Amino acid sequence: MAEETHYSEDAITRHRSHSGEDDMDLTPMVDVTFLLLIFFMITAAFALQKSLEVPPVKEDEAAASQSVDDLEKDSIVVRVDEDNVFWISGPSAPEEQRATSVQEMIIKLRKVREESSTGAAKMLVQANGDARHEFVVAALDAGTGVGMEEIRLMSYEEGDFDF
């Protein structure tokens, strides 16, 4: 005959209470995981950077490089000085126009482009070595915004040119 084992009620309650302590509540861990997932999805959207495409220099173009005077004759020139002030001139408007803000520079650049008798679609951005990078990029972006087909960038130091 099979032996019957009798458990006391105390042993049964101890066994039940002990098994209840082994269960972990995973809800806080799942909540934290979803919060981290949402955080990284949102911040990844802001990580996209705007870039400028720079074509490689061809060997025949490097040998036949134009002088600064030749570039200025048939281009609209935007100069960014060491004080981050924009100076705009063009083939039809040889005197420089001063612009102290990015918005003012865009307006004057658009006006010089429209008034240009040659329909200049070339732009030369001359940036002083002490000019802030954001103002130089703003000038490049403004050229793209007003429809310039060819934009060149050049840097100069104090005393390189007589403006």
Short mmCIF file of C-alpha atoms in Angstrom, two decimals:
data_model
loop_
_atom_site.label_atom_id
_atom_site.label_comp_id
_atom_site.label_asym_id
_atom_site.label_seq_id
_atom_site.Cartn_x
_atom_site.Cartn_y
_atom_site.Cartn_z
CA MET A 1 0.00 0.00 0.00
CA ALA A 2 1.21 3.46 -0.73
CA GLU A 3 2.43 5.43 2.11
CA GLU A 4 0.58 8.56 2.79
CA THR A 5 2.59 11.55 3.75
CA HIS A 6 0.94 14.07 5.87
CA TYR A 7 2.05 17.64 5.72
CA SER A 8 1.31 19.93 8.49
CA GLU A 9 -0.56 23.12 7.69
CA ASP A 10 2.41 25.12 8.86
CA ALA A 11 4.63 23.55 6.17
CA ILE A 12 2.05 24.24 3.46
CA THR A 13 1.69 27.89 4.38
CA ARG A 14 5.47 28.29 4.56
CA HIS A 15 5.81 26.78 1.10
CA ARG A 16 3.14 29.08 -0.37
CA SER A 17 4.57 32.23 1.17
CA HIS A 18 8.08 31.32 0.02
CA SER A 19 6.97 30.82 -3.61
CA GLY A 20 5.31 34.27 -3.58
CA GLU A 21 8.63 35.99 -2.82
CA ASP A 22 10.30 34.48 -5.91
CA ASP A 23 7.97 36.30 -8.34
CA MET A 24 9.40 39.57 -9.65
CA ASP A 25 7.30 42.40 -10.97
CA LEU A 26 8.71 43.32 -14.40
CA THR A 27 6.44 46.32 -14.96
CA PRO A 28 9.00 48.97 -13.87
CA MET A 29 11.69 47.44 -16.08
CA VAL A 30 9.37 47.40 -19.10
CA ASP A 31 8.37 51.03 -18.40
CA VAL A 32 12.00 52.15 -18.28
CA THR A 33 12.78 50.25 -21.49
CA PHE A 34 9.95 51.95 -23.36
CA LEU A 35 10.96 55.38 -22.02
CA LEU A 36 14.53 54.83 -23.23
CA LEU A 37 13.26 53.64 -26.60
CA ILE A 38 11.11 56.75 -27.01
CA PHE A 39 13.99 59.01 -25.89
CA PHE A 40 16.43 57.55 -28.43
CA MET A 41 13.86 57.67 -31.24
CA ILE A 42 13.20 61.37 -30.63
CA THR A 43 16.86 62.37 -30.27
CA ALA A 44 17.87 60.38 -33.36
CA ALA A 45 15.58 62.55 -35.48
CA PHE A 46 17.54 65.66 -34.46
CA ALA A 47 20.89 64.07 -35.31
CA LEU A 48 20.44 64.57 -39.06
CA GLN A 49 23.04 67.04 -40.29
CA LYS A 50 22.91 69.33 -43.27
CA SER A 51 25.94 69.00 -45.50
CA LEU A 52 27.41 70.72 -48.50
CA GLU A 53 28.47 68.68 -51.49
CA VAL A 54 31.93 69.63 -52.68
CA PRO A 55 32.90 68.17 -56.04
CA PRO A 56 36.45 66.91 -56.37
CA VAL A 57 38.93 69.18 -58.12
CA LYS A 58 39.73 68.02 -61.62
CA GLU A 59 43.36 68.22 -62.71
CA ASP A 60 42.65 70.41 -65.74
CA GLU A 61 40.64 72.87 -63.59
CA ALA A 62 43.43 73.16 -61.03
CA ALA A 63 45.91 74.16 -63.73
CA ALA A 64 43.56 76.76 -65.22
CA SER A 65 42.48 78.37 -61.97
CA GLN A 66 41.11 81.88 -62.27
CA SER A 67 42.49 84.87 -60.46
CA VAL A 68 40.42 86.64 -57.82
CA ASP A 69 39.88 89.63 -60.13
CA ASP A 70 38.48 87.39 -62.87
CA LEU A 71 36.13 85.72 -60.40
CA GLU A 72 34.90 89.06 -59.06
CA LYS A 73 34.16 90.45 -62.56
CA ASP A 74 31.47 87.93 -63.43
CA SER A 75 30.26 86.95 -59.95
CA ILE A 76 28.25 88.39 -57.14
CA VAL A 77 30.65 88.78 -54.21
CA VAL A 78 29.59 88.36 -50.59
CA ARG A 79 32.40 89.27 -48.21
CA VAL A 80 32.23 88.37 -44.53
CA ASP A 81 34.66 90.52 -42.57
CA GLU A 82 36.25 89.90 -39.17
CA ASP A 83 33.29 91.61 -37.43
CA ASN A 84 30.81 89.23 -39.12
CA VAL A 85 29.38 92.01 -41.29
CA PHE A 86 28.34 91.11 -44.83
CA TRP A 87 29.44 93.23 -47.81
CA ILE A 88 27.59 92.48 -51.08
CA SER A 89 28.66 93.63 -54.55
CA GLY A 90 27.97 92.48 -58.06
CA PRO A 91 28.95 93.04 -61.67
CA SER A 92 26.25 95.71 -62.12
CA ALA A 93 26.64 97.14 -58.60
CA PRO A 94 30.38 97.57 -58.00
CA GLU A 95 29.97 99.53 -54.75
CA GLU A 96 29.61 97.29 -51.75
CA GLN A 97 26.37 97.24 -49.78
CA ARG A 98 26.63 96.64 -46.04
CA ALA A 99 24.38 94.13 -44.30
CA THR A 100 24.60 93.55 -40.56
CA SER A 101 22.18 90.62 -40.28
CA VAL A 102 21.58 87.42 -42.20
CA GLN A 103 18.07 88.50 -43.23
CA GLU A 104 19.34 91.85 -44.53
CA MET A 105 22.10 90.05 -46.45
CA ILE A 106 19.57 87.73 -48.13
CA ILE A 107 17.40 90.68 -49.18
CA LYS A 108 20.35 92.62 -50.63
CA LEU A 109 21.75 89.51 -52.32
CA ARG A 110 18.40 88.84 -54.00
CA LYS A 111 18.21 92.50 -55.09
CA VAL A 112 21.74 92.46 -56.57
CA ARG A 113 20.98 89.23 -58.42
CA GLU A 114 17.77 90.64 -59.91
CA GLU A 115 19.48 93.89 -60.94
CA SER A 116 22.41 92.11 -62.53
CA SER A 117 22.42 92.82 -66.27
CA THR A 118 24.42 89.67 -67.00
CA GLY A 119 22.07 87.46 -65.01
CA ALA A 120 24.96 86.42 -62.79
CA ALA A 121 24.41 82.94 -61.45
CA LYS A 122 27.86 82.73 -59.90
CA MET A 123 28.67 83.74 -56.38
CA LEU A 124 31.97 84.18 -54.58
CA VAL A 125 31.96 84.14 -50.80
CA GLN A 126 35.08 85.75 -49.34
CA ALA A 127 35.42 84.94 -45.66
CA ASN A 128 37.89 86.52 -43.30
CA GLY A 129 39.85 84.04 -41.20
CA ASP A 130 38.42 85.61 -38.03
CA ALA A 131 34.78 85.47 -39.20
CA ARG A 132 32.50 83.07 -37.34
CA HIS A 133 31.70 79.87 -39.16
CA GLU A 134 27.92 80.30 -38.82
CA PHE A 135 28.00 83.57 -40.80
CA VAL A 136 30.02 81.99 -43.61
CA VAL A 137 27.59 79.07 -43.80
CA ALA A 138 24.67 81.55 -43.75
CA ALA A 139 26.18 83.29 -46.80
CA LEU A 140 26.58 79.95 -48.61
CA ASP A 141 23.00 78.97 -47.76
CA ALA A 142 21.72 82.38 -48.92
CA GLY A 143 23.38 81.84 -52.30
CA THR A 144 21.64 78.51 -52.66
CA GLY A 145 18.38 80.10 -51.52
CA VAL A 146 18.42 82.84 -54.18
CA GLY A 147 19.23 80.36 -56.94
CA MET A 148 22.95 80.69 -57.54
CA GLU A 149 24.18 77.91 -59.79
CA GLU A 150 27.85 78.11 -58.85
CA ILE A 151 29.10 79.11 -55.42
CA ARG A 152 32.78 79.44 -54.59
CA LEU A 153 34.31 79.94 -51.19
CA MET A 154 37.57 81.69 -50.50
CA SER A 155 39.22 82.76 -47.28
CA TYR A 156 41.45 85.75 -46.73
CA GLU A 157 43.44 87.20 -43.90
CA GLU A 158 43.80 90.81 -42.82
CA GLY A 159 45.87 92.74 -45.37
CA ASP A 160 45.43 90.26 -48.26
CA PHE A 161 43.17 92.66 -50.17
CA ASP A 162 42.44 96.37 -50.10
CA PHE A 163 38.67 96.65 -49.70
#
